[in-house]
């Protein structure tokens, strides 16, 4: 017996189209793909997730990002206001064309490397949430912790937080790279599967 997958939808930046199941398909359709879903708040008798933060920043050496990082550190702001933090060096991103004809940054390889450093350093294991912050993004750690606490998220669940309410295309379906927030379980799933993600998506993409 064999169980496999077939593509049923082709997605582009602004639209998508359905792909019919092959006419010679002889098996039973077992179900659809795993899609994102909202995680309900913890019930009264359910353990609630904490709001401790490990925050990190990747900066480009010899760029304006160095000064931004240093100011944040001096003021104990941005990632340095979190429960724990780390900084990592990145390198210049490339560029490629969207299917719309517009250009986009290709930095997946940069952040695969950064996330590997996150894994090896291990600080993500000491916090309930891991937060990636761009040097030119404004993060108020205590405010984020308050928002997370108010979510009343159930413990041990893989969760990421949507960070914008823009048009789904421009806003990447609610998830852009300036500030990315993941529960510890979500980060663990990434570390268990990142090689498959890399092989499926390729490197000619953006980190989002």
mmCIF file of the C-alpha atoms, coordinates in Angstrom:
data_MODEL
# 
_entry.id   MODEL 
# 
loop_
_atom_site.group_PDB 
_atom_site.id 
_atom_site.type_symbol 
_atom_site.label_atom_id 
_atom_site.label_alt_id 
_atom_site.label_comp_id 
_atom_site.label_asym_id 
_atom_site.label_entity_id 
_atom_site.label_seq_id 
_atom_site.pdbx_PDB_ins_code 
_atom_site.Cartn_x 
_atom_site.Cartn_y 
_atom_site.Cartn_z 
_atom_site.occupancy 
_atom_site.B_iso_or_equiv 
_atom_site.pdbx_formal_charge 
_atom_site.auth_seq_id 
_atom_site.auth_comp_id 
_atom_site.auth_asym_id 
_atom_site.auth_atom_id 
_atom_site.pdbx_PDB_model_num 
ATOM 1   C CA . UNK A 1 1   ? 0.000  0.000  0.000   1.00 0.00 ? 1   UNK A CA 1 
ATOM 2   C CA . UNK A 1 2   ? 1.239  3.481  -0.838  1.00 0.00 ? 2   UNK A CA 1 
ATOM 3   C CA . UNK A 1 3   ? 0.035  6.875  0.384   1.00 0.00 ? 3   UNK A CA 1 
ATOM 4   C CA . UNK A 1 4   ? 1.292  9.999  -1.366  1.00 0.00 ? 4   UNK A CA 1 
ATOM 5   C CA . UNK A 1 5   ? 0.596  13.640 -2.094  1.00 0.00 ? 5   UNK A CA 1 
ATOM 6   C CA . UNK A 1 6   ? -0.315 15.499 -5.254  1.00 0.00 ? 6   UNK A CA 1 
ATOM 7   C CA . UNK A 1 7   ? -0.430 19.242 -5.846  1.00 0.00 ? 7   UNK A CA 1 
ATOM 8   C CA . UNK A 1 8   ? -3.979 20.595 -6.010  1.00 0.00 ? 8   UNK A CA 1 
ATOM 9   C CA . UNK A 1 9   ? -3.354 24.343 -5.891  1.00 0.00 ? 9   UNK A CA 1 
ATOM 10  C CA . UNK A 1 10  ? -0.807 26.589 -7.596  1.00 0.00 ? 10  UNK A CA 1 
ATOM 11  C CA . UNK A 1 11  ? -0.190 29.784 -5.644  1.00 0.00 ? 11  UNK A CA 1 
ATOM 12  C CA . UNK A 1 12  ? 1.206  33.029 -7.001  1.00 0.00 ? 12  UNK A CA 1 
ATOM 13  C CA . UNK A 1 13  ? 1.810  36.380 -5.328  1.00 0.00 ? 13  UNK A CA 1 
ATOM 14  C CA . UNK A 1 14  ? -1.646 37.789 -6.023  1.00 0.00 ? 14  UNK A CA 1 
ATOM 15  C CA . UNK A 1 15  ? -3.769 34.809 -6.988  1.00 0.00 ? 15  UNK A CA 1 
ATOM 16  C CA . UNK A 1 16  ? -3.974 31.042 -7.108  1.00 0.00 ? 16  UNK A CA 1 
ATOM 17  C CA . UNK A 1 17  ? -5.597 28.378 -9.254  1.00 0.00 ? 17  UNK A CA 1 
ATOM 18  C CA . UNK A 1 18  ? -6.792 24.897 -8.498  1.00 0.00 ? 18  UNK A CA 1 
ATOM 19  C CA . UNK A 1 19  ? -5.150 21.890 -10.143 1.00 0.00 ? 19  UNK A CA 1 
ATOM 20  C CA . UNK A 1 20  ? -7.510 18.950 -10.777 1.00 0.00 ? 20  UNK A CA 1 
ATOM 21  C CA . UNK A 1 21  ? -6.640 15.572 -9.331  1.00 0.00 ? 21  UNK A CA 1 
ATOM 22  C CA . UNK A 1 22  ? -5.168 13.479 -12.191 1.00 0.00 ? 22  UNK A CA 1 
ATOM 23  C CA . UNK A 1 23  ? -7.824 11.590 -14.140 1.00 0.00 ? 23  UNK A CA 1 
ATOM 24  C CA . UNK A 1 24  ? -5.904 8.332  -13.775 1.00 0.00 ? 24  UNK A CA 1 
ATOM 25  C CA . UNK A 1 25  ? -5.865 8.591  -9.974  1.00 0.00 ? 25  UNK A CA 1 
ATOM 26  C CA . UNK A 1 26  ? -6.954 5.205  -8.663  1.00 0.00 ? 26  UNK A CA 1 
ATOM 27  C CA . UNK A 1 27  ? -6.836 5.817  -4.937  1.00 0.00 ? 27  UNK A CA 1 
ATOM 28  C CA . UNK A 1 28  ? -8.988 7.413  -2.284  1.00 0.00 ? 28  UNK A CA 1 
ATOM 29  C CA . UNK A 1 29  ? -8.606 11.099 -1.432  1.00 0.00 ? 29  UNK A CA 1 
ATOM 30  C CA . UNK A 1 30  ? -7.579 11.006 2.212   1.00 0.00 ? 30  UNK A CA 1 
ATOM 31  C CA . UNK A 1 31  ? -7.777 14.713 2.941   1.00 0.00 ? 31  UNK A CA 1 
ATOM 32  C CA . UNK A 1 32  ? -6.340 18.125 2.235   1.00 0.00 ? 32  UNK A CA 1 
ATOM 33  C CA . UNK A 1 33  ? -3.081 19.737 3.201   1.00 0.00 ? 33  UNK A CA 1 
ATOM 34  C CA . UNK A 1 34  ? -2.308 20.970 6.691   1.00 0.00 ? 34  UNK A CA 1 
ATOM 35  C CA . UNK A 1 35  ? -3.221 24.649 6.736   1.00 0.00 ? 35  UNK A CA 1 
ATOM 36  C CA . UNK A 1 36  ? -2.741 27.344 9.338   1.00 0.00 ? 36  UNK A CA 1 
ATOM 37  C CA . UNK A 1 37  ? -5.427 27.812 11.978  1.00 0.00 ? 37  UNK A CA 1 
ATOM 38  C CA . UNK A 1 38  ? -6.095 30.006 14.994  1.00 0.00 ? 38  UNK A CA 1 
ATOM 39  C CA . UNK A 1 39  ? -5.199 28.485 18.339  1.00 0.00 ? 39  UNK A CA 1 
ATOM 40  C CA . UNK A 1 40  ? -7.964 29.025 20.910  1.00 0.00 ? 40  UNK A CA 1 
ATOM 41  C CA . UNK A 1 41  ? -7.128 30.496 24.299  1.00 0.00 ? 41  UNK A CA 1 
ATOM 42  C CA . UNK A 1 42  ? -6.357 28.151 27.159  1.00 0.00 ? 42  UNK A CA 1 
ATOM 43  C CA . UNK A 1 43  ? -9.373 26.856 29.041  1.00 0.00 ? 43  UNK A CA 1 
ATOM 44  C CA . UNK A 1 44  ? -9.895 27.358 32.751  1.00 0.00 ? 44  UNK A CA 1 
ATOM 45  C CA . UNK A 1 45  ? -8.421 23.948 33.548  1.00 0.00 ? 45  UNK A CA 1 
ATOM 46  C CA . UNK A 1 46  ? -5.628 24.162 30.967  1.00 0.00 ? 46  UNK A CA 1 
ATOM 47  C CA . UNK A 1 47  ? -2.038 25.227 31.577  1.00 0.00 ? 47  UNK A CA 1 
ATOM 48  C CA . UNK A 1 48  ? -1.227 28.661 30.166  1.00 0.00 ? 48  UNK A CA 1 
ATOM 49  C CA . UNK A 1 49  ? 1.968  29.461 28.272  1.00 0.00 ? 49  UNK A CA 1 
ATOM 50  C CA . UNK A 1 50  ? 4.348  31.929 29.854  1.00 0.00 ? 50  UNK A CA 1 
ATOM 51  C CA . UNK A 1 51  ? 5.635  35.104 28.210  1.00 0.00 ? 51  UNK A CA 1 
ATOM 52  C CA . UNK A 1 52  ? 9.406  34.972 28.668  1.00 0.00 ? 52  UNK A CA 1 
ATOM 53  C CA . UNK A 1 53  ? 11.286 36.136 25.569  1.00 0.00 ? 53  UNK A CA 1 
ATOM 54  C CA . UNK A 1 54  ? 14.525 35.160 23.867  1.00 0.00 ? 54  UNK A CA 1 
ATOM 55  C CA . UNK A 1 55  ? 15.135 37.816 21.223  1.00 0.00 ? 55  UNK A CA 1 
ATOM 56  C CA . UNK A 1 56  ? 17.799 37.956 18.562  1.00 0.00 ? 56  UNK A CA 1 
ATOM 57  C CA . UNK A 1 57  ? 18.975 40.296 15.846  1.00 0.00 ? 57  UNK A CA 1 
ATOM 58  C CA . UNK A 1 58  ? 20.993 39.650 12.695  1.00 0.00 ? 58  UNK A CA 1 
ATOM 59  C CA . UNK A 1 59  ? 22.949 42.673 11.492  1.00 0.00 ? 59  UNK A CA 1 
ATOM 60  C CA . UNK A 1 60  ? 25.076 43.396 8.442   1.00 0.00 ? 60  UNK A CA 1 
ATOM 61  C CA . UNK A 1 61  ? 28.664 44.333 9.395   1.00 0.00 ? 61  UNK A CA 1 
ATOM 62  C CA . UNK A 1 62  ? 29.958 47.672 8.072   1.00 0.00 ? 62  UNK A CA 1 
ATOM 63  C CA . UNK A 1 63  ? 26.427 48.969 7.543   1.00 0.00 ? 63  UNK A CA 1 
ATOM 64  C CA . UNK A 1 64  ? 24.031 51.353 9.261   1.00 0.00 ? 64  UNK A CA 1 
ATOM 65  C CA . UNK A 1 65  ? 22.586 48.340 11.077  1.00 0.00 ? 65  UNK A CA 1 
ATOM 66  C CA . UNK A 1 66  ? 25.661 48.275 13.332  1.00 0.00 ? 66  UNK A CA 1 
ATOM 67  C CA . UNK A 1 67  ? 24.883 51.750 14.696  1.00 0.00 ? 67  UNK A CA 1 
ATOM 68  C CA . UNK A 1 68  ? 21.233 50.866 15.234  1.00 0.00 ? 68  UNK A CA 1 
ATOM 69  C CA . UNK A 1 69  ? 22.206 47.738 17.123  1.00 0.00 ? 69  UNK A CA 1 
ATOM 70  C CA . UNK A 1 70  ? 24.706 49.616 19.285  1.00 0.00 ? 70  UNK A CA 1 
ATOM 71  C CA . UNK A 1 71  ? 22.198 52.337 20.192  1.00 0.00 ? 71  UNK A CA 1 
ATOM 72  C CA . UNK A 1 72  ? 19.632 49.702 21.143  1.00 0.00 ? 72  UNK A CA 1 
ATOM 73  C CA . UNK A 1 73  ? 22.201 47.965 23.338  1.00 0.00 ? 73  UNK A CA 1 
ATOM 74  C CA . UNK A 1 74  ? 23.232 51.221 24.998  1.00 0.00 ? 74  UNK A CA 1 
ATOM 75  C CA . UNK A 1 75  ? 19.592 52.033 25.811  1.00 0.00 ? 75  UNK A CA 1 
ATOM 76  C CA . UNK A 1 76  ? 18.728 48.472 26.861  1.00 0.00 ? 76  UNK A CA 1 
ATOM 77  C CA . UNK A 1 77  ? 16.052 48.637 24.169  1.00 0.00 ? 77  UNK A CA 1 
ATOM 78  C CA . UNK A 1 78  ? 14.781 46.362 21.401  1.00 0.00 ? 78  UNK A CA 1 
ATOM 79  C CA . UNK A 1 79  ? 16.111 42.806 21.873  1.00 0.00 ? 79  UNK A CA 1 
ATOM 80  C CA . UNK A 1 80  ? 18.188 43.915 24.854  1.00 0.00 ? 80  UNK A CA 1 
ATOM 81  C CA . UNK A 1 81  ? 15.011 44.501 26.843  1.00 0.00 ? 81  UNK A CA 1 
ATOM 82  C CA . UNK A 1 82  ? 14.051 40.815 26.529  1.00 0.00 ? 82  UNK A CA 1 
ATOM 83  C CA . UNK A 1 83  ? 14.743 38.127 29.143  1.00 0.00 ? 83  UNK A CA 1 
ATOM 84  C CA . UNK A 1 84  ? 17.712 36.949 27.049  1.00 0.00 ? 84  UNK A CA 1 
ATOM 85  C CA . UNK A 1 85  ? 19.137 38.039 23.726  1.00 0.00 ? 85  UNK A CA 1 
ATOM 86  C CA . UNK A 1 86  ? 21.798 37.376 21.091  1.00 0.00 ? 86  UNK A CA 1 
ATOM 87  C CA . UNK A 1 87  ? 23.200 39.121 18.039  1.00 0.00 ? 87  UNK A CA 1 
ATOM 88  C CA . UNK A 1 88  ? 24.478 37.414 14.893  1.00 0.00 ? 88  UNK A CA 1 
ATOM 89  C CA . UNK A 1 89  ? 26.252 38.653 11.799  1.00 0.00 ? 89  UNK A CA 1 
ATOM 90  C CA . UNK A 1 90  ? 24.534 38.337 8.435   1.00 0.00 ? 90  UNK A CA 1 
ATOM 91  C CA . UNK A 1 91  ? 25.682 39.016 4.880   1.00 0.00 ? 91  UNK A CA 1 
ATOM 92  C CA . UNK A 1 92  ? 24.305 40.955 1.926   1.00 0.00 ? 92  UNK A CA 1 
ATOM 93  C CA . UNK A 1 93  ? 21.092 39.644 0.421   1.00 0.00 ? 93  UNK A CA 1 
ATOM 94  C CA . UNK A 1 94  ? 20.491 39.004 -3.261  1.00 0.00 ? 94  UNK A CA 1 
ATOM 95  C CA . UNK A 1 95  ? 17.443 39.878 -5.324  1.00 0.00 ? 95  UNK A CA 1 
ATOM 96  C CA . UNK A 1 96  ? 15.082 38.121 -7.708  1.00 0.00 ? 96  UNK A CA 1 
ATOM 97  C CA . UNK A 1 97  ? 11.867 38.803 -9.560  1.00 0.00 ? 97  UNK A CA 1 
ATOM 98  C CA . UNK A 1 98  ? 8.388  38.008 -8.298  1.00 0.00 ? 98  UNK A CA 1 
ATOM 99  C CA . UNK A 1 99  ? 5.862  36.534 -10.670 1.00 0.00 ? 99  UNK A CA 1 
ATOM 100 C CA . UNK A 1 100 ? 4.386  40.059 -10.718 1.00 0.00 ? 100 UNK A CA 1 
ATOM 101 C CA . UNK A 1 101 ? 7.514  41.410 -12.391 1.00 0.00 ? 101 UNK A CA 1 
ATOM 102 C CA . UNK A 1 102 ? 8.549  43.272 -9.247  1.00 0.00 ? 102 UNK A CA 1 
ATOM 103 C CA . UNK A 1 103 ? 11.822 42.589 -7.485  1.00 0.00 ? 103 UNK A CA 1 
ATOM 104 C CA . UNK A 1 104 ? 12.166 41.067 -4.031  1.00 0.00 ? 104 UNK A CA 1 
ATOM 105 C CA . UNK A 1 105 ? 15.030 40.354 -1.651  1.00 0.00 ? 105 UNK A CA 1 
ATOM 106 C CA . UNK A 1 106 ? 16.335 36.792 -1.567  1.00 0.00 ? 106 UNK A CA 1 
ATOM 107 C CA . UNK A 1 107 ? 17.746 36.168 1.877   1.00 0.00 ? 107 UNK A CA 1 
ATOM 108 C CA . UNK A 1 108 ? 16.590 32.677 2.771   1.00 0.00 ? 108 UNK A CA 1 
ATOM 109 C CA . UNK A 1 109 ? 20.173 31.412 2.804   1.00 0.00 ? 109 UNK A CA 1 
ATOM 110 C CA . UNK A 1 110 ? 21.166 34.233 5.170   1.00 0.00 ? 110 UNK A CA 1 
ATOM 111 C CA . UNK A 1 111 ? 18.523 33.356 7.717   1.00 0.00 ? 111 UNK A CA 1 
ATOM 112 C CA . UNK A 1 112 ? 18.927 29.596 7.426   1.00 0.00 ? 112 UNK A CA 1 
ATOM 113 C CA . UNK A 1 113 ? 22.447 30.279 8.663   1.00 0.00 ? 113 UNK A CA 1 
ATOM 114 C CA . UNK A 1 114 ? 21.262 32.648 11.398  1.00 0.00 ? 114 UNK A CA 1 
ATOM 115 C CA . UNK A 1 115 ? 18.632 30.211 12.657  1.00 0.00 ? 115 UNK A CA 1 
ATOM 116 C CA . UNK A 1 116 ? 21.248 27.469 12.759  1.00 0.00 ? 116 UNK A CA 1 
ATOM 117 C CA . UNK A 1 117 ? 23.286 29.685 15.089  1.00 0.00 ? 117 UNK A CA 1 
ATOM 118 C CA . UNK A 1 118 ? 20.173 30.193 17.212  1.00 0.00 ? 118 UNK A CA 1 
ATOM 119 C CA . UNK A 1 119 ? 19.799 26.425 17.473  1.00 0.00 ? 119 UNK A CA 1 
ATOM 120 C CA . UNK A 1 120 ? 23.422 25.797 18.375  1.00 0.00 ? 120 UNK A CA 1 
ATOM 121 C CA . UNK A 1 121 ? 23.552 28.527 21.020  1.00 0.00 ? 121 UNK A CA 1 
ATOM 122 C CA . UNK A 1 122 ? 20.469 27.061 22.685  1.00 0.00 ? 122 UNK A CA 1 
ATOM 123 C CA . UNK A 1 123 ? 19.041 30.147 24.405  1.00 0.00 ? 123 UNK A CA 1 
ATOM 124 C CA . UNK A 1 124 ? 15.684 29.533 22.694  1.00 0.00 ? 124 UNK A CA 1 
ATOM 125 C CA . UNK A 1 125 ? 15.211 26.574 25.031  1.00 0.00 ? 125 UNK A CA 1 
ATOM 126 C CA . UNK A 1 126 ? 15.202 28.877 28.059  1.00 0.00 ? 126 UNK A CA 1 
ATOM 127 C CA . UNK A 1 127 ? 12.241 31.037 26.930  1.00 0.00 ? 127 UNK A CA 1 
ATOM 128 C CA . UNK A 1 128 ? 8.573  30.536 26.130  1.00 0.00 ? 128 UNK A CA 1 
ATOM 129 C CA . UNK A 1 129 ? 8.883  32.597 22.943  1.00 0.00 ? 129 UNK A CA 1 
ATOM 130 C CA . UNK A 1 130 ? 11.637 33.323 20.419  1.00 0.00 ? 130 UNK A CA 1 
ATOM 131 C CA . UNK A 1 131 ? 11.547 36.705 18.690  1.00 0.00 ? 131 UNK A CA 1 
ATOM 132 C CA . UNK A 1 132 ? 13.571 37.693 15.631  1.00 0.00 ? 132 UNK A CA 1 
ATOM 133 C CA . UNK A 1 133 ? 13.895 41.479 15.300  1.00 0.00 ? 133 UNK A CA 1 
ATOM 134 C CA . UNK A 1 134 ? 15.364 43.525 12.445  1.00 0.00 ? 134 UNK A CA 1 
ATOM 135 C CA . UNK A 1 135 ? 17.858 46.228 13.480  1.00 0.00 ? 135 UNK A CA 1 
ATOM 136 C CA . UNK A 1 136 ? 15.594 48.969 12.045  1.00 0.00 ? 136 UNK A CA 1 
ATOM 137 C CA . UNK A 1 137 ? 12.410 47.636 13.683  1.00 0.00 ? 137 UNK A CA 1 
ATOM 138 C CA . UNK A 1 138 ? 11.048 49.040 16.954  1.00 0.00 ? 138 UNK A CA 1 
ATOM 139 C CA . UNK A 1 139 ? 10.404 46.414 19.621  1.00 0.00 ? 139 UNK A CA 1 
ATOM 140 C CA . UNK A 1 140 ? 9.184  47.301 23.116  1.00 0.00 ? 140 UNK A CA 1 
ATOM 141 C CA . UNK A 1 141 ? 9.745  44.001 24.873  1.00 0.00 ? 141 UNK A CA 1 
ATOM 142 C CA . UNK A 1 142 ? 7.486  44.646 27.866  1.00 0.00 ? 142 UNK A CA 1 
ATOM 143 C CA . UNK A 1 143 ? 4.631  45.657 25.575  1.00 0.00 ? 143 UNK A CA 1 
ATOM 144 C CA . UNK A 1 144 ? 5.020  42.454 23.545  1.00 0.00 ? 144 UNK A CA 1 
ATOM 145 C CA . UNK A 1 145 ? 5.055  40.421 26.755  1.00 0.00 ? 145 UNK A CA 1 
ATOM 146 C CA . UNK A 1 146 ? 1.815  42.085 27.792  1.00 0.00 ? 146 UNK A CA 1 
ATOM 147 C CA . UNK A 1 147 ? 0.170  41.292 24.444  1.00 0.00 ? 147 UNK A CA 1 
ATOM 148 C CA . UNK A 1 148 ? 1.335  37.671 24.677  1.00 0.00 ? 148 UNK A CA 1 
ATOM 149 C CA . UNK A 1 149 ? 0.030  37.311 28.219  1.00 0.00 ? 149 UNK A CA 1 
ATOM 150 C CA . UNK A 1 150 ? -3.358 38.660 27.166  1.00 0.00 ? 150 UNK A CA 1 
ATOM 151 C CA . UNK A 1 151 ? -3.576 35.987 24.445  1.00 0.00 ? 151 UNK A CA 1 
ATOM 152 C CA . UNK A 1 152 ? -3.866 33.368 27.194  1.00 0.00 ? 152 UNK A CA 1 
ATOM 153 C CA . UNK A 1 153 ? -2.173 30.863 24.870  1.00 0.00 ? 153 UNK A CA 1 
ATOM 154 C CA . UNK A 1 154 ? -2.235 27.193 25.914  1.00 0.00 ? 154 UNK A CA 1 
ATOM 155 C CA . UNK A 1 155 ? 1.117  25.761 26.952  1.00 0.00 ? 155 UNK A CA 1 
ATOM 156 C CA . UNK A 1 156 ? 3.268  23.584 24.695  1.00 0.00 ? 156 UNK A CA 1 
ATOM 157 C CA . UNK A 1 157 ? 1.517  24.543 21.471  1.00 0.00 ? 157 UNK A CA 1 
ATOM 158 C CA . UNK A 1 158 ? 3.321  25.468 18.211  1.00 0.00 ? 158 UNK A CA 1 
ATOM 159 C CA . UNK A 1 159 ? 2.217  29.069 17.584  1.00 0.00 ? 159 UNK A CA 1 
ATOM 160 C CA . UNK A 1 160 ? 3.388  31.998 15.508  1.00 0.00 ? 160 UNK A CA 1 
ATOM 161 C CA . UNK A 1 161 ? 1.908  35.485 15.825  1.00 0.00 ? 161 UNK A CA 1 
ATOM 162 C CA . UNK A 1 162 ? 0.652  37.352 12.785  1.00 0.00 ? 162 UNK A CA 1 
ATOM 163 C CA . UNK A 1 163 ? 2.188  40.809 12.737  1.00 0.00 ? 163 UNK A CA 1 
ATOM 164 C CA . UNK A 1 164 ? 0.271  42.928 10.225  1.00 0.00 ? 164 UNK A CA 1 
ATOM 165 C CA . UNK A 1 165 ? -3.202 43.518 8.857   1.00 0.00 ? 165 UNK A CA 1 
ATOM 166 C CA . UNK A 1 166 ? -2.147 44.561 5.374   1.00 0.00 ? 166 UNK A CA 1 
ATOM 167 C CA . UNK A 1 167 ? -3.458 43.274 2.057   1.00 0.00 ? 167 UNK A CA 1 
ATOM 168 C CA . UNK A 1 168 ? -2.713 39.513 2.107   1.00 0.00 ? 168 UNK A CA 1 
ATOM 169 C CA . UNK A 1 169 ? -0.347 39.860 -0.860  1.00 0.00 ? 169 UNK A CA 1 
ATOM 170 C CA . UNK A 1 170 ? 1.614  42.875 0.379   1.00 0.00 ? 170 UNK A CA 1 
ATOM 171 C CA . UNK A 1 171 ? 1.491  41.661 3.952   1.00 0.00 ? 171 UNK A CA 1 
ATOM 172 C CA . UNK A 1 172 ? 2.494  38.076 3.130   1.00 0.00 ? 172 UNK A CA 1 
ATOM 173 C CA . UNK A 1 173 ? -0.758 36.803 4.615   1.00 0.00 ? 173 UNK A CA 1 
ATOM 174 C CA . UNK A 1 174 ? -0.130 38.609 7.877   1.00 0.00 ? 174 UNK A CA 1 
ATOM 175 C CA . UNK A 1 175 ? 3.497  37.666 8.397   1.00 0.00 ? 175 UNK A CA 1 
ATOM 176 C CA . UNK A 1 176 ? 6.421  39.928 7.472   1.00 0.00 ? 176 UNK A CA 1 
ATOM 177 C CA . UNK A 1 177 ? 10.001 39.668 8.628   1.00 0.00 ? 177 UNK A CA 1 
ATOM 178 C CA . UNK A 1 178 ? 10.601 42.794 10.709  1.00 0.00 ? 178 UNK A CA 1 
ATOM 179 C CA . UNK A 1 179 ? 9.489  41.178 13.985  1.00 0.00 ? 179 UNK A CA 1 
ATOM 180 C CA . UNK A 1 180 ? 8.772  37.447 14.037  1.00 0.00 ? 180 UNK A CA 1 
ATOM 181 C CA . UNK A 1 181 ? 7.358  35.788 17.167  1.00 0.00 ? 181 UNK A CA 1 
ATOM 182 C CA . UNK A 1 182 ? 7.311  31.998 17.674  1.00 0.00 ? 182 UNK A CA 1 
ATOM 183 C CA . UNK A 1 183 ? 6.477  29.778 20.623  1.00 0.00 ? 183 UNK A CA 1 
ATOM 184 C CA . UNK A 1 184 ? 9.160  27.355 21.752  1.00 0.00 ? 184 UNK A CA 1 
ATOM 185 C CA . UNK A 1 185 ? 7.224  24.409 20.283  1.00 0.00 ? 185 UNK A CA 1 
ATOM 186 C CA . UNK A 1 186 ? 6.996  26.176 16.916  1.00 0.00 ? 186 UNK A CA 1 
ATOM 187 C CA . UNK A 1 187 ? 10.754 26.770 16.859  1.00 0.00 ? 187 UNK A CA 1 
ATOM 188 C CA . UNK A 1 188 ? 11.348 23.132 17.715  1.00 0.00 ? 188 UNK A CA 1 
ATOM 189 C CA . UNK A 1 189 ? 9.197  22.055 14.756  1.00 0.00 ? 189 UNK A CA 1 
ATOM 190 C CA . UNK A 1 190 ? 11.248 24.323 12.480  1.00 0.00 ? 190 UNK A CA 1 
ATOM 191 C CA . UNK A 1 191 ? 14.533 22.876 13.712  1.00 0.00 ? 191 UNK A CA 1 
ATOM 192 C CA . UNK A 1 192 ? 13.207 19.352 13.147  1.00 0.00 ? 192 UNK A CA 1 
ATOM 193 C CA . UNK A 1 193 ? 12.140 20.136 9.570   1.00 0.00 ? 193 UNK A CA 1 
ATOM 194 C CA . UNK A 1 194 ? 14.236 23.011 8.207   1.00 0.00 ? 194 UNK A CA 1 
ATOM 195 C CA . UNK A 1 195 ? 16.108 20.907 5.671   1.00 0.00 ? 195 UNK A CA 1 
ATOM 196 C CA . UNK A 1 196 ? 12.861 19.761 4.077   1.00 0.00 ? 196 UNK A CA 1 
ATOM 197 C CA . UNK A 1 197 ? 11.653 23.372 3.949   1.00 0.00 ? 197 UNK A CA 1 
ATOM 198 C CA . UNK A 1 198 ? 14.877 24.409 2.245   1.00 0.00 ? 198 UNK A CA 1 
ATOM 199 C CA . UNK A 1 199 ? 14.576 21.648 -0.326  1.00 0.00 ? 199 UNK A CA 1 
ATOM 200 C CA . UNK A 1 200 ? 10.895 22.390 -1.007  1.00 0.00 ? 200 UNK A CA 1 
ATOM 201 C CA . UNK A 1 201 ? 11.107 26.181 -1.259  1.00 0.00 ? 201 UNK A CA 1 
ATOM 202 C CA . UNK A 1 202 ? 14.659 26.595 -2.545  1.00 0.00 ? 202 UNK A CA 1 
ATOM 203 C CA . UNK A 1 203 ? 16.909 29.558 -1.772  1.00 0.00 ? 203 UNK A CA 1 
ATOM 204 C CA . UNK A 1 204 ? 15.631 32.000 -4.391  1.00 0.00 ? 204 UNK A CA 1 
ATOM 205 C CA . UNK A 1 205 ? 13.116 33.363 -1.894  1.00 0.00 ? 205 UNK A CA 1 
ATOM 206 C CA . UNK A 1 206 ? 12.726 35.787 0.986   1.00 0.00 ? 206 UNK A CA 1 
ATOM 207 C CA . UNK A 1 207 ? 12.947 34.791 4.639   1.00 0.00 ? 207 UNK A CA 1 
ATOM 208 C CA . UNK A 1 208 ? 9.230  35.392 5.292   1.00 0.00 ? 208 UNK A CA 1 
# 
